[in-house]
Amino acid sequence: MYGGYAGRILHVNLSTRVIEIQSTGDYLPQGIGGRGIAVLIALESIRRGMTPWDPAAPLIIMTGPLTGTMAPFSGRTTVCGLAPQGHPHEWYTRSSFGGHFGPELKYAGFDGIVLTGRASEPVYLEIENERVTLRPASDLWGLGLIESQRRLIDRLGSAWRIFAIGPAGENLSRIAVAATETESASGQGGFGAVMGSKMLKAIAVRGTGALRIADPERFETVCRWVREEAHGSHGWPHTPRLDPEHVRKYGQRFQACTQGCTIRCFDARYYRHVPSRLCPGKRLAGQIDCIAGLFPGIPGTFYDWKLGFEAGFEVSQIANDEGLNHWEILVGLMPWLRKLSQTGELTHIDGILIDLDSQQFWVDLFRAMSRRTSETASILAEGTVRACERLGIGREALDELYPCWGYAGHWDGHGDHINRIFFPFWIVSAIQWAVDTRDPISSGHGYVQNLMGWCLENSPVHGIPWEDIIRIGTKVYGSPSSVDPAGGYEGKAFPAYWHGHRSVMKDSLPVDDQVFPRVFSKKTPDFFARAGDLEGPQFEHALFVSATGIPWSETDFDHFCARTIHLERELLIRLFDRSRQDDETLIPYLQKPENRINPYIGHPMSLDPLHFRDVLTEYYELRGWDPATGHPTPRTRELFRLPGPT
Amino acid sequence: MNPVTGRLPRDNHRLAINPDPCTGCLNCMMACSQHRSGGADPDSSAIRVELEPFDGHHRIRFCRQCPTPACRAACRFDAIVAESGRGPWIVLADRCTGCGACVTACPFHAMMFSQISGKAFKCDLCGGSPECVSACHFGVISWLPPGVQSPRGIPREDLDPSLGRS
Ligand code: SF4
């Protein structure tokens, strides 16, 4: 067995209670791990006509070779399967999570878990090294996601790690998460509902084993280089700090959102004692990561609800406990409800006034959604896109917020107003969105976030001038037009192609999306990231080779990424007849004016469909897909040994 | 070690922990285990961070290199000795019988037990350059000369007074 792997994949059939073990070696080296292995399993087991609710539909929970090692930013796990949140089809997709569950699973001796079947009563899966047992969970069913973890930890011990669902997952909400600790969720996709449909409340794991590293000396050296180079989160040039007031009043701390994180993150904060507004005298503790920072609202912006920090924090923890998807709520559902309430299309939900400034409104809505206790709330639990269809209202507002596939806007310059991006850079996001099955930014921040974070418009003090960005961008993407703020559609296909590969790497090793790939740096005189004998974009490959001993060149590694994308495409063609026509779904959404104006252009831009179709064609040609159909060409099938349509 | 008192010299550097800024990243444990075993094996780490994800107060178990350690006093086989006569305290594997008396005796829960070797093991300060210190990027673990106090609380450089939100 190669280094870095535990060597076994656990297959659990919840209907028959049969537990089987497969060698991870069956998928190595060609699958690597995470998303790369998941698609190989999916091709074997997902059949046309299956839905996420079909007991035979697998839920695939996969770590990768770096999970649980000392590789920086590597404690992650990728979840794959048919996604209830997907629209108009329940597309096969992925959603990764952090925390410490994946590493523990590997110390227990497993690289992943494939769940099929449906238990006849609520169960949880207990894994303690070799010993794998399905246990009754009727006493946990109905409890919150955090409360369930607490109960299991009380029962099993504090060293156990739990991956669980809340009431939203039990009640098959399409926006239900599965999560570990207080905030590390497999969020997009609705995989919490897939666990719920299988009657699986939680997976508890404890492992005491070890992972072998193929070349410990080189691995330790590369880890040190990467750790020391990766100085800010999000590729951002500066290191964030804590708010002294929040430190004093609420016990604010930096918190690793996953094992192995060595940076002070913009997003991940732990709060040790925040007073509860709903239960006076009670103090709350928990983590706020990523978009959850928006729960308090930011008056004067698009997200102008006025909950304030304490109420917003409490609401975020209740959303976590109910097991609801933060991105969907904050970037999609709530702005949509506000627009509907402004136009008068929907002012009350089952008799309750829509009031985004009221903490009670948020909490009541969450509980009614996750427990499906009232009619409209139950419809909202299907996700905003399906709620819009079912209720027959709010189409215009929906078209402003949701690009496609059932997921709210994300770094596309239109739907989400939180990320500061302007034309022409969202053209790359648009290609990424077009060919994906969810918001692609989950592991595709690399282009937009790096450019927008490092430019002086968004980082006036710590950023670098465009001429340096263009110099480095030309080195990485081969053309200055790929990063020229005064540019247009030219040079955008290649970054989308390149970052598609980086996304597969990050979901397969897996490593953190906010940190990789390393491109810009404040630690080198020319601002190009490098450390030791490596350039920033080589870091992932160097970690992979030294950990596993798989003797792949960078070209081989790139070939793996491309093949994974082809295999995922192949799966979508088999299951849903995915085509170029589908890929163009988001064009009307992007034809509206962008949110932010590029100072080098001076007026808001919107998508030109003709130009965009040309860029999409360019992307297909780079990818080796037929521009007419969006399917891999016969030559690509041959080159990548694709299984072909069945 | 003073042959009369059995104490370690007073001028030894020591590990000091300020648990407040700990993020629970476990880099210290991974670096320690990588150093000790050449692999990723948190159970072979001689420093332990016990995560408390539901209250945020992670607990860190580490060896204080006590001047007159309870573990040493508990060992009936004289297996715990001061390396090179100066410290740190180490467990001599060929004397250790795996009875576990030292593990029970350590008030800081810093004596570990290997299920694989069946013997006790502990922090040996990596020959004077502890891996955990360089692995921790949050100022939790320090390697301090005698007389220098361990910092407490959140490091000043982690605070931005201009934030001041409420
Ligand atoms: S490396 Fe530092 S911050 Fe991370 S777990 Fe260890 S002591 Fe805590």
PDB file of C-alpha atoms in Angstrom, chain A residues 188-301:
ATOM      1  CA  GLN A 188     -24.198  22.290  -0.149  1.00  0.00           C
ATOM      2  CA  GLY A 189     -25.949  19.347  -1.739  1.00  0.00           C
ATOM      3  CA  GLY A 190     -28.381  18.344   0.970  1.00  0.00           C
ATOM      4  CA  PHE A 191     -26.365  15.273   1.962  1.00  0.00           C
ATOM      5  CA  GLY A 192     -27.760  15.517   5.505  1.00  0.00           C
ATOM      6  CA  ALA A 193     -31.098  14.498   4.012  1.00  0.00           C
ATOM      7  CA  VAL A 194     -29.480  11.523   2.279  1.00  0.00           C
ATOM      8  CA  MET A 195     -28.199  10.347   5.651  1.00  0.00           C
ATOM      9  CA  GLY A 196     -31.671  10.992   7.051  1.00  0.00           C
ATOM     10  CA  SER A 197     -33.301   8.947   4.289  1.00  0.00           C
ATOM     11  CA  LYS A 198     -31.028   6.075   5.256  1.00  0.00           C
ATOM     12  CA  MET A 199     -32.153   6.539   8.891  1.00  0.00           C
ATOM     13  CA  LEU A 200     -28.535   7.120   9.857  1.00  0.00           C
ATOM     14  CA  LYS A 201     -28.323   9.763  12.580  1.00  0.00           C
ATOM     15  CA  ALA A 202     -24.570   9.801  13.032  1.00  0.00           C
ATOM     16  CA  ILE A 203     -21.222   8.163  12.487  1.00  0.00           C
ATOM     17  CA  ALA A 204     -18.987   8.004  15.563  1.00  0.00           C
ATOM     18  CA  VAL A 205     -15.347   7.118  15.131  1.00  0.00           C
ATOM     19  CA  ARG A 206     -12.325   6.500  17.296  1.00  0.00           C
ATOM     20  CA  GLY A 207      -8.997   5.322  15.929  1.00  0.00           C
ATOM     21  CA  THR A 208      -5.636   4.653  17.487  1.00  0.00           C
ATOM     22  CA  GLY A 209      -3.706   3.511  14.445  1.00  0.00           C
ATOM     23  CA  ALA A 210      -0.965   5.154  12.454  1.00  0.00           C
ATOM     24  CA  LEU A 211      -0.453   6.207   8.856  1.00  0.00           C
ATOM     25  CA  ARG A 212       2.814   5.451   7.148  1.00  0.00           C
ATOM     26  CA  ILE A 213       4.488   8.221   5.172  1.00  0.00           C
ATOM     27  CA  ALA A 214       6.469   7.121   2.127  1.00  0.00           C
ATOM     28  CA  ASP A 215       9.290   9.637   2.349  1.00  0.00           C
ATOM     29  CA  PRO A 216       9.162  11.157   5.851  1.00  0.00           C
ATOM     30  CA  GLU A 217      12.188  13.371   5.419  1.00  0.00           C
ATOM     31  CA  ARG A 218      11.031  15.021   2.203  1.00  0.00           C
ATOM     32  CA  PHE A 219       7.442  15.153   3.462  1.00  0.00           C
ATOM     33  CA  GLU A 220       8.430  16.943   6.669  1.00  0.00           C
ATOM     34  CA  THR A 221      10.507  19.411   4.692  1.00  0.00           C
ATOM     35  CA  VAL A 222       7.723  20.168   2.229  1.00  0.00           C
ATOM     36  CA  CYS A 223       5.218  20.493   5.074  1.00  0.00           C
ATOM     37  CA  ARG A 224       7.467  23.025   6.760  1.00  0.00           C
ATOM     38  CA  TRP A 225       7.902  25.031   3.566  1.00  0.00           C
ATOM     39  CA  VAL A 226       4.186  25.100   2.843  1.00  0.00           C
ATOM     40  CA  ARG A 227       3.357  25.994   6.434  1.00  0.00           C
ATOM     41  CA  GLU A 228       5.782  28.845   6.491  1.00  0.00           C
ATOM     42  CA  GLU A 229       4.810  30.217   3.092  1.00  0.00           C
ATOM     43  CA  ALA A 230       1.030  30.070   3.601  1.00  0.00           C
ATOM     44  CA  HIS A 231       0.703  33.221   5.590  1.00  0.00           C
ATOM     45  CA  GLY A 232      -2.840  34.403   5.082  1.00  0.00           C
ATOM     46  CA  SER A 233      -6.154  32.752   4.438  1.00  0.00           C
ATOM     47  CA  HIS A 234      -8.104  33.065   1.191  1.00  0.00           C
ATOM     48  CA  GLY A 235      -4.838  33.794  -0.601  1.00  0.00           C
ATOM     49  CA  TRP A 236      -5.302  37.250   0.949  1.00  0.00           C
ATOM     50  CA  PRO A 237      -2.104  39.255   1.437  1.00  0.00           C
ATOM     51  CA  HIS A 238      -2.482  40.138   5.084  1.00  0.00           C
ATOM     52  CA  THR A 239      -3.078  38.303   8.320  1.00  0.00           C
ATOM     53  CA  PRO A 240      -6.373  38.987  10.023  1.00  0.00           C
ATOM     54  CA  ARG A 241      -6.567  39.937  13.680  1.00  0.00           C
ATOM     55  CA  LEU A 242      -9.068  39.489  16.460  1.00  0.00           C
ATOM     56  CA  ASP A 243     -11.405  42.123  17.801  1.00  0.00           C
ATOM     57  CA  PRO A 244     -10.165  42.965  21.353  1.00  0.00           C
ATOM     58  CA  GLU A 245     -13.715  43.743  22.412  1.00  0.00           C
ATOM     59  CA  HIS A 246     -14.939  40.341  21.239  1.00  0.00           C
ATOM     60  CA  VAL A 247     -11.963  38.644  22.869  1.00  0.00           C
ATOM     61  CA  ARG A 248     -12.832  40.208  26.196  1.00  0.00           C
ATOM     62  CA  LYS A 249     -16.598  40.031  26.032  1.00  0.00           C
ATOM     63  CA  TYR A 250     -17.217  36.766  24.196  1.00  0.00           C
ATOM     64  CA  GLY A 251     -13.950  34.831  24.453  1.00  0.00           C
ATOM     65  CA  GLN A 252     -13.250  35.161  20.722  1.00  0.00           C
ATOM     66  CA  ARG A 253     -10.384  32.961  19.468  1.00  0.00           C
ATOM     67  CA  PHE A 254      -8.891  31.855  16.196  1.00  0.00           C
ATOM     68  CA  GLN A 255      -9.982  28.307  15.599  1.00  0.00           C
ATOM     69  CA  ALA A 256      -8.777  25.752  13.091  1.00  0.00           C
ATOM     70  CA  CYS A 257     -11.766  24.745  10.991  1.00  0.00           C
ATOM     71  CA  THR A 258      -9.853  21.607  10.189  1.00  0.00           C
ATOM     72  CA  GLN A 259      -6.931  19.608  11.512  1.00  0.00           C
ATOM     73  CA  GLY A 260      -3.608  20.882  10.241  1.00  0.00           C
ATOM     74  CA  CYS A 261      -4.565  24.521   9.695  1.00  0.00           C
ATOM     75  CA  THR A 262      -1.731  26.858  10.554  1.00  0.00           C
ATOM     76  CA  ILE A 263      -3.089  30.236   9.583  1.00  0.00           C
ATOM     77  CA  ARG A 264      -5.028  32.947  11.269  1.00  0.00           C
ATOM     78  CA  CYS A 265      -8.115  32.699   9.140  1.00  0.00           C
ATOM     79  CA  PHE A 266     -10.370  35.520   8.021  1.00  0.00           C
ATOM     80  CA  ASP A 267     -13.345  33.376   8.728  1.00  0.00           C
ATOM     81  CA  ALA A 268     -12.896  30.818  11.453  1.00  0.00           C
ATOM     82  CA  ARG A 269     -13.512  32.137  14.950  1.00  0.00           C
ATOM     83  CA  TYR A 270     -14.505  30.416  18.150  1.00  0.00           C
ATOM     84  CA  TYR A 271     -16.619  32.178  20.785  1.00  0.00           C
ATOM     85  CA  ARG A 272     -16.489  30.711  24.261  1.00  0.00           C
ATOM     86  CA  HIS A 273     -19.189  32.644  26.050  1.00  0.00           C
ATOM     87  CA  VAL A 274     -21.820  34.617  24.212  1.00  0.00           C
ATOM     88  CA  PRO A 275     -24.932  35.482  26.228  1.00  0.00           C
ATOM     89  CA  SER A 276     -28.087  33.896  24.897  1.00  0.00           C
ATOM     90  CA  ARG A 277     -30.854  36.304  23.981  1.00  0.00           C
ATOM     91  CA  LEU A 278     -33.490  33.604  24.017  1.00  0.00           C
ATOM     92  CA  CYS A 279     -32.549  32.010  27.342  1.00  0.00           C
ATOM     93  CA  PRO A 280     -31.340  34.810  29.619  1.00  0.00           C
ATOM     94  CA  GLY A 281     -28.520  33.692  31.886  1.00  0.00           C
ATOM     95  CA  LYS A 282     -27.349  30.991  29.479  1.00  0.00           C
ATOM     96  CA  ARG A 283     -24.013  31.323  27.714  1.00  0.00           C
ATOM     97  CA  LEU A 284     -23.347  29.876  24.305  1.00  0.00           C
ATOM     98  CA  ALA A 285     -20.146  28.564  22.796  1.00  0.00           C
ATOM     99  CA  GLY A 286     -19.405  27.679  19.215  1.00  0.00           C
ATOM    100  CA  GLN A 287     -17.593  28.408  16.050  1.00  0.00           C
ATOM    101  CA  ILE A 288     -18.385  30.840  13.268  1.00  0.00           C
ATOM    102  CA  ASP A 289     -16.848  29.991   9.914  1.00  0.00           C
ATOM    103  CA  CYS A 290     -17.144  31.421   6.472  1.00  0.00           C
ATOM    104  CA  ILE A 291     -20.556  32.786   5.512  1.00  0.00           C
ATOM    105  CA  ALA A 292     -21.934  32.341   9.049  1.00  0.00           C
ATOM    106  CA  GLY A 293     -20.288  35.697   9.802  1.00  0.00           C
ATOM    107  CA  LEU A 294     -23.270  37.168   7.942  1.00  0.00           C
ATOM    108  CA  PHE A 295     -25.882  36.019  10.447  1.00  0.00           C
ATOM    109  CA  PRO A 296     -25.692  39.234  12.505  1.00  0.00           C
ATOM    110  CA  GLY A 297     -26.389  41.190   9.299  1.00  0.00           C
ATOM    111  CA  ILE A 298     -24.450  44.157   7.958  1.00  0.00           C
ATOM    112  CA  PRO A 299     -26.683  47.222   8.079  1.00  0.00           C
ATOM    113  CA  GLY A 300     -26.318  49.483   5.077  1.00  0.00           C
ATOM    114  CA  THR A 301     -25.431  46.601   2.761  1.00  0.00           C
TER     115      THR A 301
END
